[in-house]
Amino acid sequence: MNFYGRDFLKLLDYTEEEIIYLIKLAMEFKKKKQNGKRHDYLRGKNVVLLFEKDSTRTRCAFEVGAMDLGMGVTYLGPTGSQMGKKESIADTARVLARMYDGIEYRGFSQQIVEDLAKYADVPVWNGLTDEFHPTQMLADVMTMYEEFGEVRGRKLVFLGDARNNVANSLMVICSKLGIDFCCCAPSSLFPKTELVKKCREFARVHGSEILLTEDVEEGLANASAVYTDVWVSMGEADSLWKERIKLLTPYRVTKELMKKANPDAIFLHCLPSFHDTNTTIGKEIHEKFGVTEMEVTDEVFESKQSKVMDEAENRLHTIKAIMYATMKK
Ligand code: CP
Ligand code: NVA
């Protein structure tokens, strides 16, 4: 496998073998980290992290991952750089590529990260756009490997806003890895037909199925992994909360819903999550709409079945694997 110089923009660009290779590499990095083994194989290199939206996990995984690999890191937040305002994406990409050996981007349209990659002659990694969140799914599937040993033939069900970045990327990775993917949501929030069609073609080749259903019984039957995400994503209008709460309350992951999945099913969530009112937004939503939990109950979030903290940790190992694979000659 040779990934040197490649971008990581969306999982559609990667084959099953390549995705599995990156996950196994991440597992090796996890062992090294746990055993305190140095792995600063990219000493002397530098990466820049461009964030137009907030982040805890993705930013920290890139920063710690880069530092563990021996690299220098610059973080550029939503304000403070010239990008987009006084300087085009094309000029920003070319300037940064003269100084850095890799560029991470989190922001709005997928086109921006694709354009950065077009103009920068160093690897560009997608740290989340409105359309896709491809680094997240490597950590999700790695967590499934850790739990089940094998993922092929398992079923993952996504409940909630099924046309968001996380749901889109999950559908792609499942269809490429022979995992049955079920999108369980109101039909108005089903993923775009064109992407479903593409994923169904991959699924056919890799021996899995893509199911879209509004019915939670059908959705959760035989599920090994139950996944949800926030009901309103970054960049979407706050005015959407009212409608989403109404539409998605039947899809909240409760203990009763978990019982409809396999007895050994795990609960996954990319995080951050509204499972209580201990956040500013959580409190506001509670005051306005009277709900104390949104996409998942606190009970499920804190249960034994919940693997969300392993999943969050695995962001570090998988992002490190992506940087290493695309930067090491
Ligand atoms: N899951 C995830 O991407 O989290 P952050 O928004 O904190 O990076
Ligand atoms: N769908 C969420 C994912 C956050 C990691 C969002 O875009 O806000």
CSV table of C-alpha atoms and ligand atoms in Angstrom, one decimal:
chain,number,residue,atom,x,y,z
A,1,MET,CA,0.0,0.0,0.0
A,2,ASN,CA,1.4,3.4,-1.0
A,3,PHE,CA,-0.5,6.5,0.2
A,4,TYR,CA,2.4,8.9,-0.1
A,5,GLY,CA,1.3,12.3,-1.2
A,6,ARG,CA,-2.4,11.4,-1.3
A,7,ASP,CA,-5.3,13.5,0.0
A,8,PHE,CA,-8.0,12.2,2.3
A,9,LEU,CA,-11.1,14.1,1.2
A,10,LYS,CA,-13.9,11.5,1.3
A,11,LEU,CA,-14.2,7.7,1.6
A,12,LEU,CA,-15.6,7.4,-1.9
A,13,ASP,CA,-12.0,7.9,-3.1
A,14,TYR,CA,-10.6,4.9,-1.1
A,15,THR,CA,-11.0,1.2,-1.7
A,16,GLU,CA,-12.0,-1.4,0.9
A,17,GLU,CA,-8.4,-2.7,1.2
A,18,GLU,CA,-7.0,0.8,1.7
A,19,ILE,CA,-9.6,1.6,4.4
A,20,ILE,CA,-8.9,-1.6,6.3
A,21,TYR,CA,-5.1,-1.0,5.9
A,22,LEU,CA,-5.5,2.5,7.6
A,23,ILE,CA,-7.6,1.0,10.4
A,24,LYS,CA,-5.0,-1.8,11.1
A,25,LEU,CA,-2.2,0.8,11.0
A,26,ALA,CA,-4.2,2.9,13.6
A,27,MET,CA,-4.4,-0.3,15.8
A,28,GLU,CA,-0.6,-0.6,15.6
A,29,PHE,CA,-0.2,3.1,16.6
A,30,LYS,CA,-2.6,2.5,19.5
A,31,LYS,CA,-0.5,-0.3,20.8
A,32,LYS,CA,2.7,1.8,20.5
A,33,LYS,CA,1.1,4.6,22.4
A,34,GLN,CA,-0.2,2.3,25.2
A,35,ASN,CA,3.2,0.7,25.5
A,36,GLY,CA,5.0,4.1,25.6
A,37,LYS,CA,6.9,3.3,22.4
A,38,ARG,CA,8.2,6.4,20.6
A,39,HIS,CA,7.0,6.8,17.1
A,40,ASP,CA,8.2,10.2,16.0
A,41,TYR,CA,8.8,9.0,12.5
A,42,LEU,CA,8.0,12.4,10.9
A,43,ARG,CA,10.4,14.6,12.7
A,44,GLY,CA,11.2,17.8,10.9
A,45,LYS,CA,7.8,18.0,9.2
A,46,ASN,CA,5.0,20.5,9.9
A,47,VAL,CA,1.3,20.5,9.5
A,48,VAL,CA,-1.3,23.2,9.5
A,49,LEU,CA,-4.9,22.8,10.8
A,50,LEU,CA,-7.6,25.1,9.3
A,51,PHE,CA,-10.8,25.2,11.3
A,52,GLU,CA,-13.7,27.3,10.1
A,53,LYS,CA,-16.0,25.4,12.6
A,54,ASP,CA,-15.4,24.4,16.3
A,55,SER,CA,-13.9,21.1,17.3
A,56,THR,CA,-12.5,19.2,20.3
A,57,ARG,CA,-11.8,15.7,19.1
A,58,THR,CA,-10.7,16.4,15.6
A,59,ARG,CA,-8.4,19.3,16.5
A,60,CYS,CA,-6.9,17.5,19.4
A,61,ALA,CA,-6.4,14.2,17.5
A,62,PHE,CA,-4.6,16.1,14.7
A,63,GLU,CA,-2.5,18.1,17.2
A,64,VAL,CA,-1.5,15.2,19.5
A,65,GLY,CA,-1.2,12.8,16.5
A,66,ALA,CA,1.2,15.3,14.8
A,67,MET,CA,3.2,15.8,18.0
A,68,ASP,CA,3.5,12.1,18.7
A,69,LEU,CA,4.8,11.7,15.2
A,70,GLY,CA,7.4,14.4,16.0
A,71,MET,CA,5.9,17.1,13.9
A,72,GLY,CA,5.3,20.8,14.4
A,73,VAL,CA,1.7,22.0,14.3
A,74,THR,CA,-0.1,25.4,13.5
A,75,TYR,CA,-3.7,25.9,14.3
A,76,LEU,CA,-5.7,28.5,12.3
A,77,GLY,CA,-9.2,29.1,13.7
A,78,PRO,CA,-12.3,30.7,12.2
A,79,THR,CA,-10.7,34.2,12.7
A,80,GLY,CA,-7.2,35.4,12.4
A,81,SER,CA,-6.1,34.2,9.0
A,82,GLN,CA,-6.7,35.8,5.6
A,83,MET,CA,-8.3,32.7,4.2
A,84,GLY,CA,-11.6,33.3,2.3
A,85,LYS,CA,-11.8,37.0,3.3
A,86,LYS,CA,-8.8,38.6,1.7
A,87,GLU,CA,-7.2,35.5,0.1
A,88,SER,CA,-8.7,32.9,-2.2
A,89,ILE,CA,-8.6,29.2,-1.4
A,90,ALA,CA,-6.3,28.7,-4.4
A,91,ASP,CA,-3.8,31.3,-3.1
A,92,THR,CA,-4.1,30.0,0.5
A,93,ALA,CA,-3.4,26.5,-0.6
A,94,ARG,CA,-0.4,27.4,-2.6
A,95,VAL,CA,1.1,29.5,0.2
A,96,LEU,CA,0.5,26.9,2.9
A,97,ALA,CA,2.0,24.1,0.7
A,98,ARG,CA,5.3,26.1,0.5
A,99,MET,CA,5.5,26.1,4.3
A,100,TYR,CA,3.8,22.9,5.5
A,101,ASP,CA,3.9,19.2,4.6
A,102,GLY,CA,0.2,18.6,5.2
A,103,ILE,CA,-3.0,20.6,5.5
A,104,GLU,CA,-6.2,19.7,7.5
A,105,TYR,CA,-9.4,21.5,6.8
A,106,ARG,CA,-12.7,21.6,8.7
A,107,GLY,CA,-15.4,23.9,7.4
A,108,PHE,CA,-18.5,24.2,5.2
A,109,SER,CA,-18.7,23.1,1.6
A,110,GLN,CA,-16.9,19.9,0.4
A,111,GLN,CA,-15.8,22.0,-2.6
A,112,ILE,CA,-13.5,24.1,-0.4
A,113,VAL,CA,-11.5,21.0,0.8
A,114,GLU,CA,-11.5,19.6,-2.8
A,115,ASP,CA,-10.1,23.0,-4.0
A,116,LEU,CA,-7.5,23.2,-1.3
A,117,ALA,CA,-6.3,19.7,-2.5
A,118,LYS,CA,-6.3,20.8,-6.1
A,119,TYR,CA,-4.0,23.8,-5.5
A,120,ALA,CA,-1.8,22.4,-2.7
A,121,ASP,CA,0.8,19.9,-3.7
A,122,VAL,CA,1.0,18.4,-0.2
A,123,PRO,CA,-1.6,16.0,1.3
A,124,VAL,CA,-5.0,17.6,2.3
A,125,TRP,CA,-7.2,15.9,4.9
A,126,ASN,CA,-10.9,16.6,5.4
A,127,GLY,CA,-11.6,17.2,9.1
A,128,LEU,CA,-15.4,17.6,8.4
A,129,THR,CA,-17.4,19.4,5.8
A,130,ASP,CA,-21.2,19.9,5.5
A,131,GLU,CA,-21.2,16.8,3.3
A,132,PHE,CA,-18.7,14.3,4.7
A,133,HIS,CA,-16.7,13.5,7.9
A,134,PRO,CA,-14.4,10.8,6.6
A,135,THR,CA,-11.8,10.6,9.5
A,136,GLN,CA,-14.6,9.9,12.0
A,137,MET,CA,-15.7,6.6,10.3
A,138,LEU,CA,-12.2,5.1,10.6
A,139,ALA,CA,-12.5,5.5,14.4
A,140,ASP,CA,-16.0,4.2,14.4
A,141,VAL,CA,-15.2,1.0,12.4
A,142,MET,CA,-12.0,0.5,14.4
A,143,THR,CA,-14.2,0.5,17.5
A,144,MET,CA,-16.4,-2.1,15.9
A,145,TYR,CA,-13.3,-4.3,15.1
A,146,GLU,CA,-12.2,-4.0,18.7
A,147,GLU,CA,-15.7,-5.1,19.9
A,148,PHE,CA,-16.5,-7.8,17.4
A,149,GLY,CA,-13.1,-8.9,15.9
A,150,GLU,CA,-14.7,-8.7,12.4
A,151,VAL,CA,-17.1,-6.2,10.9
A,152,ARG,CA,-18.2,-7.9,7.6
A,153,GLY,CA,-21.8,-9.1,7.8
A,154,ARG,CA,-22.6,-6.9,10.8
A,155,LYS,CA,-25.4,-4.3,10.7
A,156,LEU,CA,-25.0,-0.7,11.7
A,157,VAL,CA,-28.1,1.4,12.1
A,158,PHE,CA,-28.0,5.2,12.1
A,159,LEU,CA,-31.0,7.0,13.7
A,160,GLY,CA,-31.6,10.7,13.4
A,161,ASP,CA,-30.7,13.3,10.8
A,162,ALA,CA,-29.6,10.8,8.2
A,163,ARG,CA,-28.6,13.2,5.6
A,164,ASN,CA,-25.8,14.9,7.6
A,165,ASN,CA,-22.1,14.6,7.1
A,166,VAL,CA,-21.7,11.7,9.6
A,167,ALA,CA,-24.6,9.6,8.2
A,168,ASN,CA,-23.3,10.1,4.6
A,169,SER,CA,-19.8,9.0,5.5
A,170,LEU,CA,-21.1,6.0,7.5
A,171,MET,CA,-23.2,4.9,4.6
A,172,VAL,CA,-20.1,5.0,2.3
A,173,ILE,CA,-17.8,3.1,4.7
A,174,CYS,CA,-20.4,0.4,5.4
A,175,SER,CA,-21.1,-0.1,1.7
A,176,LYS,CA,-17.4,-0.5,1.0
A,177,LEU,CA,-16.6,-2.9,4.0
A,178,GLY,CA,-19.5,-5.3,3.6
A,179,ILE,CA,-21.4,-3.9,6.6
A,180,ASP,CA,-25.2,-3.7,6.3
A,181,PHE,CA,-26.2,0.0,6.7
A,182,CYS,CA,-29.6,1.0,7.8
A,183,CYS,CA,-30.7,4.6,7.8
A,184,CYS,CA,-33.6,4.9,10.2
A,185,ALA,CA,-35.2,8.3,10.0
A,186,PRO,CA,-38.2,10.3,8.7
A,187,SER,CA,-38.1,10.1,4.9
A,188,SER,CA,-37.7,13.9,4.7
A,189,LEU,CA,-34.2,13.3,6.3
A,190,PHE,CA,-33.1,10.4,4.2
A,191,PRO,CA,-29.7,10.8,2.5
A,192,LYS,CA,-29.6,12.1,-1.1
A,193,THR,CA,-30.8,9.7,-3.7
A,194,GLU,CA,-27.6,10.0,-5.8
A,195,LEU,CA,-25.4,9.0,-2.8
A,196,VAL,CA,-27.7,6.1,-1.9
A,197,LYS,CA,-27.5,4.9,-5.4
A,198,LYS,CA,-23.7,5.0,-5.4
A,199,CYS,CA,-23.5,3.2,-2.1
A,200,ARG,CA,-25.9,0.6,-3.2
A,201,GLU,CA,-23.6,-0.2,-6.1
A,202,PHE,CA,-20.6,-0.6,-3.7
A,203,ALA,CA,-22.8,-2.6,-1.3
A,204,ARG,CA,-23.7,-5.0,-4.1
A,205,VAL,CA,-20.0,-5.6,-4.9
A,206,HIS,CA,-19.1,-6.0,-1.2
A,207,GLY,CA,-22.0,-8.2,-0.3
A,208,SER,CA,-24.0,-5.9,2.0
A,209,GLU,CA,-27.2,-4.0,2.0
A,210,ILE,CA,-28.4,-0.4,2.3
A,211,LEU,CA,-31.8,-0.1,3.9
A,212,LEU,CA,-33.8,3.2,4.3
A,213,THR,CA,-36.7,2.9,6.7
A,214,GLU,CA,-38.9,5.1,8.9
A,215,ASP,CA,-39.7,2.1,11.1
A,216,VAL,CA,-37.5,1.6,14.2
A,217,GLU,CA,-38.4,-2.1,14.7
A,218,GLU,CA,-37.3,-2.8,11.2
A,219,GLY,CA,-34.3,-0.5,11.5
A,220,LEU,CA,-33.0,-2.0,14.7
A,221,ALA,CA,-33.6,-5.7,14.0
A,222,ASN,CA,-30.3,-7.6,14.0
A,223,ALA,CA,-28.3,-4.4,14.5
A,224,SER,CA,-24.8,-4.8,16.0
A,225,ALA,CA,-24.1,-1.1,16.2
A,226,VAL,CA,-26.6,1.7,17.0
A,227,TYR,CA,-25.4,5.1,16.0
A,228,THR,CA,-26.8,8.6,16.3
A,229,ASP,CA,-25.6,12.2,16.0
A,230,VAL,CA,-26.9,15.7,16.9
A,231,TRP,CA,-30.2,16.7,15.4
A,232,VAL,CA,-28.9,20.0,14.1
A,233,SER,CA,-25.4,20.2,12.8
A,234,MET,CA,-22.8,23.0,12.9
A,235,GLY,CA,-23.6,25.6,10.2
A,236,GLU,CA,-27.4,24.8,10.3
A,237,ALA,CA,-29.9,27.4,11.5
A,238,ASP,CA,-31.0,27.4,15.2
A,239,SER,CA,-34.5,27.8,13.9
A,240,LEU,CA,-34.4,24.2,12.8
A,241,TRP,CA,-34.5,22.8,16.4
A,242,LYS,CA,-38.2,23.0,16.8
A,243,GLU,CA,-39.0,21.0,13.7
A,244,ARG,CA,-36.1,18.5,14.3
A,245,ILE,CA,-37.2,17.8,17.8
A,246,LYS,CA,-40.7,17.0,16.6
A,247,LEU,CA,-39.5,14.9,13.7
A,248,LEU,CA,-36.7,13.0,15.5
A,249,THR,CA,-38.1,12.4,19.0
A,250,PRO,CA,-39.3,8.9,17.9
A,251,TYR,CA,-35.7,8.1,16.9
A,252,ARG,CA,-34.1,9.1,20.2
A,253,VAL,CA,-31.9,6.2,21.3
A,254,THR,CA,-33.5,5.0,24.5
A,255,LYS,CA,-33.0,1.8,26.5
A,256,GLU,CA,-36.3,0.5,24.9
A,257,LEU,CA,-34.9,1.1,21.5
A,258,MET,CA,-31.5,-0.5,22.3
A,259,LYS,CA,-33.5,-3.7,23.3
A,260,LYS,CA,-34.7,-4.0,19.7
A,261,ALA,CA,-31.1,-4.4,18.5
A,262,ASN,CA,-28.9,-7.5,19.1
A,263,PRO,CA,-28.2,-8.3,22.8
A,264,ASP,CA,-24.5,-7.6,22.2
A,265,ALA,CA,-25.1,-4.4,20.3
A,266,ILE,CA,-22.9,-1.4,21.0
A,267,PHE,CA,-23.9,2.3,21.0
A,268,LEU,CA,-21.8,4.7,19.0
A,269,HIS,CA,-21.9,8.5,18.6
A,270,CYS,CA,-19.3,10.8,17.0
A,271,LEU,CA,-19.8,13.3,19.8
A,272,PRO,CA,-20.4,16.0,21.0
A,273,SER,CA,-23.8,14.8,22.3
A,274,PHE,CA,-26.9,16.3,23.9
A,275,HIS,CA,-27.6,13.5,26.5
A,276,ASP,CA,-28.3,15.9,29.4
A,277,THR,CA,-28.7,19.6,30.1
A,278,ASN,CA,-25.1,20.2,31.2
A,279,THR,CA,-24.3,22.4,28.2
A,280,THR,CA,-25.3,25.9,27.2
A,281,ILE,CA,-27.3,24.7,24.2
A,282,GLY,CA,-28.7,21.8,26.1
A,283,LYS,CA,-30.0,24.2,28.7
A,284,GLU,CA,-31.5,26.6,26.1
A,285,ILE,CA,-33.3,23.8,24.4
A,286,HIS,CA,-34.6,22.6,27.7
A,287,GLU,CA,-36.0,26.0,28.5
A,288,LYS,CA,-37.5,26.5,25.1
A,289,PHE,CA,-38.9,23.0,24.3
A,290,GLY,CA,-38.9,21.2,27.6
A,291,VAL,CA,-36.6,18.3,26.6
A,292,THR,CA,-33.8,17.2,28.8
A,293,GLU,CA,-32.2,14.7,26.4
A,294,MET,CA,-32.1,14.7,22.7
A,295,GLU,CA,-30.7,12.2,20.3
A,296,VAL,CA,-29.8,9.7,23.1
A,297,THR,CA,-30.8,9.3,26.7
A,298,ASP,CA,-28.3,9.8,29.4
A,299,GLU,CA,-29.0,6.2,30.5
A,300,VAL,CA,-27.9,4.8,27.1
A,301,PHE,CA,-25.0,7.2,26.8
A,302,GLU,CA,-23.6,6.1,30.2
A,303,SER,CA,-24.5,2.4,29.8
A,304,LYS,CA,-22.1,-0.6,29.4
A,305,GLN,CA,-23.2,-0.8,25.7
A,306,SER,CA,-21.9,2.7,25.0
A,307,LYS,CA,-18.5,2.7,23.5
A,308,VAL,CA,-18.3,6.4,22.8
A,309,MET,CA,-15.2,7.1,24.8
A,310,ASP,CA,-13.2,4.3,23.1
A,311,GLU,CA,-14.5,5.7,19.8
A,312,ALA,CA,-13.4,9.2,20.8
A,313,GLU,CA,-9.9,7.9,21.7
A,314,ASN,CA,-9.7,6.1,18.4
A,315,ARG,CA,-9.9,9.4,16.6
A,316,LEU,CA,-6.3,10.0,17.7
A,317,HIS,CA,-5.0,6.7,16.4
A,318,THR,CA,-6.8,6.8,13.1
A,319,ILE,CA,-6.0,10.4,12.3
A,320,LYS,CA,-2.3,9.6,13.2
A,321,ALA,CA,-2.5,6.7,10.7
A,322,ILE,CA,-3.9,8.9,8.0
A,323,MET,CA,-1.1,11.5,8.5
A,324,TYR,CA,1.6,8.9,8.7
A,325,ALA,CA,0.4,7.0,5.6
A,326,THR,CA,0.1,10.0,3.4
A,327,MET,CA,3.3,11.8,4.6
A,328,LYS,CA,5.9,9.0,5.0
A,329,LYS,CA,8.0,8.3,1.9
B,1,CP,N1,-16.6,13.9,16.4
B,1,CP,C1,-16.0,15.1,16.2
B,1,CP,O1,-15.6,15.4,15.0
B,1,CP,O2,-15.8,15.9,17.2
B,1,CP,P1,-15.3,17.4,17.2
B,1,CP,O3,-16.4,18.3,16.6
B,1,CP,O4,-15.1,17.7,18.7
B,1,CP,O5,-14.0,17.5,16.4
B,2,NVA,N1,-23.1,16.3,12.3
B,2,NVA,C1,-22.3,17.0,13.3
B,2,NVA,C2,-21.0,16.2,13.5
B,2,NVA,C3,-20.1,16.8,14.6
B,2,NVA,C4,-18.8,16.1,14.7
B,2,NVA,C5,-22.0,18.4,12.8
B,2,NVA,O1,-21.6,18.6,11.7
B,2,NVA,O2,-22.2,19.3,13.6
